[in-house]
JSON list of C-alpha atoms in Angstrom, two decimals:
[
{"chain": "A", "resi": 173, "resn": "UNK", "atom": "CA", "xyz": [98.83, -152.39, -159.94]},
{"chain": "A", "resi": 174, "resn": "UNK", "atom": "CA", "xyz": [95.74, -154.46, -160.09]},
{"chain": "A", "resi": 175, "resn": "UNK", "atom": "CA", "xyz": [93.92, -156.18, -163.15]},
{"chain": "A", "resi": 176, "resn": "UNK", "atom": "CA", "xyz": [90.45, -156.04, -163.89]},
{"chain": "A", "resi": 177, "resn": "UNK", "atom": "CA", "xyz": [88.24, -158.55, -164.76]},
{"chain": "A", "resi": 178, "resn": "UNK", "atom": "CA", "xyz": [88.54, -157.43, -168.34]},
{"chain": "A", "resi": 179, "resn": "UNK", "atom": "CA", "xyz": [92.03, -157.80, -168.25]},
{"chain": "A", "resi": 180, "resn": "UNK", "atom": "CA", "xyz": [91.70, -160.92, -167.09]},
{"chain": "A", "resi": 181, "resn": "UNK", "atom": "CA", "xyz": [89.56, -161.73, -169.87]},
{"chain": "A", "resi": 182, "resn": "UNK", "atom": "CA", "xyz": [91.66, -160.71, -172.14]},
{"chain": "A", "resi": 183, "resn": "UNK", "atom": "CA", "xyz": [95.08, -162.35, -171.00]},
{"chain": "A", "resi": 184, "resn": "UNK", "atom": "CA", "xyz": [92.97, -165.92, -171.47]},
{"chain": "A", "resi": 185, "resn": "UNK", "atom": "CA", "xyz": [91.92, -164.92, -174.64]},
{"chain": "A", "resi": 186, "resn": "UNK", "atom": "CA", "xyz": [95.58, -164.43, -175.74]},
{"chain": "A", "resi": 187, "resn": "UNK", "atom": "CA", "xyz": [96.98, -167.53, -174.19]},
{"chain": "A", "resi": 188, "resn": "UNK", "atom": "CA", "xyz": [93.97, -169.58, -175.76]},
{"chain": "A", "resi": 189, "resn": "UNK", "atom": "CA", "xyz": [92.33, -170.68, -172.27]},
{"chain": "A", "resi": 190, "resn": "UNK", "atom": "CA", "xyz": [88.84, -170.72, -172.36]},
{"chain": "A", "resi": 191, "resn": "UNK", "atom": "CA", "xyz": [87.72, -169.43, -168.76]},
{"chain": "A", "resi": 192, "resn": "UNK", "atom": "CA", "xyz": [84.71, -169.02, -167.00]},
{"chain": "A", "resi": 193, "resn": "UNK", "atom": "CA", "xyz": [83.04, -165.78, -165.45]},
{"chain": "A", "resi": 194, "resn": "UNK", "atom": "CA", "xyz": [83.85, -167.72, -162.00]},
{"chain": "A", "resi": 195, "resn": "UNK", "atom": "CA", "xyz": [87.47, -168.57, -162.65]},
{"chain": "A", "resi": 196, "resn": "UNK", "atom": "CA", "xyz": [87.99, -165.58, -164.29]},
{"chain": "A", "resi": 197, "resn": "UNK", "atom": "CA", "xyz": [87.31, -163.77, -160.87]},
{"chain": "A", "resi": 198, "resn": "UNK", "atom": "CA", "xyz": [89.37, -166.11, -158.89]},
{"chain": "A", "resi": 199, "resn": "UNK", "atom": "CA", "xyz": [92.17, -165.88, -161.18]},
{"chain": "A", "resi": 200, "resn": "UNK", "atom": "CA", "xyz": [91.95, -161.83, -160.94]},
{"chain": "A", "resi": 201, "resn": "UNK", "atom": "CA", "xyz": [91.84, -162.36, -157.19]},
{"chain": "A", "resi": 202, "resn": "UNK", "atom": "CA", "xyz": [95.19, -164.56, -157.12]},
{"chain": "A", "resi": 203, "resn": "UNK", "atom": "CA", "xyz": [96.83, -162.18, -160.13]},
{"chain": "A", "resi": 204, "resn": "UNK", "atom": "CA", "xyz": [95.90, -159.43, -157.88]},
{"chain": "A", "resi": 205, "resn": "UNK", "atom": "CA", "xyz": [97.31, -160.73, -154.67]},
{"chain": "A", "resi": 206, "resn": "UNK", "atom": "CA", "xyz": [100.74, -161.51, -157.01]},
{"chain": "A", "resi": 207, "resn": "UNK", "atom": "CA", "xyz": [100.85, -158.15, -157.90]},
{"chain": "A", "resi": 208, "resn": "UNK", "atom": "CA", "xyz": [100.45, -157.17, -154.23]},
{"chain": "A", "resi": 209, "resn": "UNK", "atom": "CA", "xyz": [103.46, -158.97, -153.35]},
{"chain": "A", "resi": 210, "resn": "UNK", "atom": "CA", "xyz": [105.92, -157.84, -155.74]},
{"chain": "A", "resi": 211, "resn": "UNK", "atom": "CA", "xyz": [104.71, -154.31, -155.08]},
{"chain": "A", "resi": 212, "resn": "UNK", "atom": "CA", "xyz": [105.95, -154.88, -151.61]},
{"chain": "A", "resi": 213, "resn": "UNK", "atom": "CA", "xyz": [109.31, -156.43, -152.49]},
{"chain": "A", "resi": 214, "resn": "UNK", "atom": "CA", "xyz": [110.30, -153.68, -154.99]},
{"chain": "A", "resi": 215, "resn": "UNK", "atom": "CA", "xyz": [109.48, -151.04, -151.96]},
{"chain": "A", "resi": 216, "resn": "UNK", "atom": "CA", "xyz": [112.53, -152.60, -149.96]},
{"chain": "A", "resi": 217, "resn": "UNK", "atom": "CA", "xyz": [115.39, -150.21, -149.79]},
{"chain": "A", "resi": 218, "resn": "UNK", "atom": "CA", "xyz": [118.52, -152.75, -151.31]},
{"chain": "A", "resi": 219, "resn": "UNK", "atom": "CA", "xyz": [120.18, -149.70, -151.75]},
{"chain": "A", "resi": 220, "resn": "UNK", "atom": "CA", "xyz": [124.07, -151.24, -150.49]},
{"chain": "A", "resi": 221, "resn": "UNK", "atom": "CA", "xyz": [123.57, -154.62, -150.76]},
{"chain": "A", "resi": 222, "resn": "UNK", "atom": "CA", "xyz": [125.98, -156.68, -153.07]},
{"chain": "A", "resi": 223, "resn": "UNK", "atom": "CA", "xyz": [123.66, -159.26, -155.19]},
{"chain": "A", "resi": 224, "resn": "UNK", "atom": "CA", "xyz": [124.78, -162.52, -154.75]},
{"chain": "A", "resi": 225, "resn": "UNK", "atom": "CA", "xyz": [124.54, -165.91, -156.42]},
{"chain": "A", "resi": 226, "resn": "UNK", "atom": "CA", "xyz": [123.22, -168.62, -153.56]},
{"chain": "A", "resi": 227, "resn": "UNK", "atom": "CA", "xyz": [121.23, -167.75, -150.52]},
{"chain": "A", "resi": 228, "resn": "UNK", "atom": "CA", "xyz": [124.49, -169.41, -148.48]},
{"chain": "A", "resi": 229, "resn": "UNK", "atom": "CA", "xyz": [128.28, -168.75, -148.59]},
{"chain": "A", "resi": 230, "resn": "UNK", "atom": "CA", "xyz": [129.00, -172.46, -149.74]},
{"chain": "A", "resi": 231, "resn": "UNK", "atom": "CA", "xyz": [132.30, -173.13, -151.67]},
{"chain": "A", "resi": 232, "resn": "UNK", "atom": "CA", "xyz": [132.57, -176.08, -153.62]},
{"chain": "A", "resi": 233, "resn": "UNK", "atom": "CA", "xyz": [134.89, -179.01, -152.99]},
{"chain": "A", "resi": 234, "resn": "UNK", "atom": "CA", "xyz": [136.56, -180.03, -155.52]},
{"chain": "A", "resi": 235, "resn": "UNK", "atom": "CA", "xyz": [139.47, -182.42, -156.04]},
{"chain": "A", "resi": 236, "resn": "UNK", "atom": "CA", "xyz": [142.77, -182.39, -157.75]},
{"chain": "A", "resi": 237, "resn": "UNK", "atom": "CA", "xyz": [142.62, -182.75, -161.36]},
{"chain": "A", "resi": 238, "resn": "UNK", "atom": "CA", "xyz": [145.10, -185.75, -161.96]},
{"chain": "A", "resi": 239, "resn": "UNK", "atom": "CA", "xyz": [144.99, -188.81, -163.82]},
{"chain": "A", "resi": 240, "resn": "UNK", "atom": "CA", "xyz": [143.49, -191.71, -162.15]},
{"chain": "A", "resi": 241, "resn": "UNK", "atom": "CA", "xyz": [143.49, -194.61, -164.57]},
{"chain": "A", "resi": 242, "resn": "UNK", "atom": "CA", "xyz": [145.73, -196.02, -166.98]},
{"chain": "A", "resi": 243, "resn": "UNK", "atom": "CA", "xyz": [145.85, -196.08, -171.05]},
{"chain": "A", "resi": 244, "resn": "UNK", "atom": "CA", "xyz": [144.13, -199.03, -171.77]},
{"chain": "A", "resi": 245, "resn": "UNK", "atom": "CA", "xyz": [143.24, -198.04, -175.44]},
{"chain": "A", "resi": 246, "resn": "UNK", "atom": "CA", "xyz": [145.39, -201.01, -176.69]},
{"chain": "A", "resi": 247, "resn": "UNK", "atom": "CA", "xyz": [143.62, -203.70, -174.59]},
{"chain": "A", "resi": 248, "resn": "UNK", "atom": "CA", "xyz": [140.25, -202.11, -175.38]},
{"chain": "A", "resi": 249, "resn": "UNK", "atom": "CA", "xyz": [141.30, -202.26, -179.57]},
{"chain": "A", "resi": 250, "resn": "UNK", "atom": "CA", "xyz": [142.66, -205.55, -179.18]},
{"chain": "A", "resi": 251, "resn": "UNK", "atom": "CA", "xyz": [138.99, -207.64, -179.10]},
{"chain": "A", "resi": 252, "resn": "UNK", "atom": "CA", "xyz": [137.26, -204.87, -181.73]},
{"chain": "A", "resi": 253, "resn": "UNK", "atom": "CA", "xyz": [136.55, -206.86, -184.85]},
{"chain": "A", "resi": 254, "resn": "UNK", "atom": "CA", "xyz": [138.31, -204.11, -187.08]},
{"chain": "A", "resi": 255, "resn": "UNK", "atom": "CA", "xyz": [140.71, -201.30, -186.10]},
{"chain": "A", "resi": 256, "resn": "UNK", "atom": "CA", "xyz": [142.69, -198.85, -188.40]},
{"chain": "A", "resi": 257, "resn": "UNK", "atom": "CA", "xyz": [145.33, -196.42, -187.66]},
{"chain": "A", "resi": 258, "resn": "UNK", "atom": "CA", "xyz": [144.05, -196.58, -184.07]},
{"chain": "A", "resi": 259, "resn": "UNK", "atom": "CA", "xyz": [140.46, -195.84, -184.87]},
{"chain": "A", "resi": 260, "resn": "UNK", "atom": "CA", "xyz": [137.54, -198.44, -184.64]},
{"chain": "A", "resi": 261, "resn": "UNK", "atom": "CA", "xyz": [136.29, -199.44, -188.30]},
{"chain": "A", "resi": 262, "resn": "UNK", "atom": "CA", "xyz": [132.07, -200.15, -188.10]},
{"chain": "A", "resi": 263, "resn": "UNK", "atom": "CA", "xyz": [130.03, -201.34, -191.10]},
{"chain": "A", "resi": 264, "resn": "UNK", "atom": "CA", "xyz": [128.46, -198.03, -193.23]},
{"chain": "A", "resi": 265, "resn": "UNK", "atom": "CA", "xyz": [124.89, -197.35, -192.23]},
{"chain": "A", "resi": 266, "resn": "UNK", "atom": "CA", "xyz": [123.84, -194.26, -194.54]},
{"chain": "A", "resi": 267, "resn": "UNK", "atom": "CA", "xyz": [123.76, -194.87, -198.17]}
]
């Protein structure tokens, strides 16, 4: 598939880029090209090959899921300037 410069023309228009006669040919050029490559990837047979989800076989480390640090709610409440039933009280900011 190629465009021509008409298409081209008419994409810009579309997406609301004003474009030259000049960059309008280099951008059908580099469309073009683009077009040229993904031709050539969807000709590769991938008949029997499993997709995968990263380029490399990588497993992630990852550690035990186990406390690490204490309950220090009480300390934490104990210099708040008002606490209730465990929950910190702050003045009312919406009217």
């Amino acid at each position: 598939m190629s465009l021509s410069l008409q298409e081209v023309r008419r994409v810009a228009l579309l997406a609301r880029i004003e474009i030259s006669d000049r960059e309008a040919q280099a951008a059908q050029v580099q469309l073009n090209e683009i077009f040229k490559l993904i031709e050539q990837m969807q000709s590769v047979d991938t008949d029997g090959i499993v997709p995968m989800a990263h380029a490399q076989d990588v497993v992630q480390r990852l550690r035990e899921d186990r406390v690490t640090e204490t309950d220090q709610h009480a300390l934490y409440q104990s210099v708040a300037p008002q606490v209730e039933n465990g929950l910190y009280l702050v003045p009312k900011v919406i009217e």
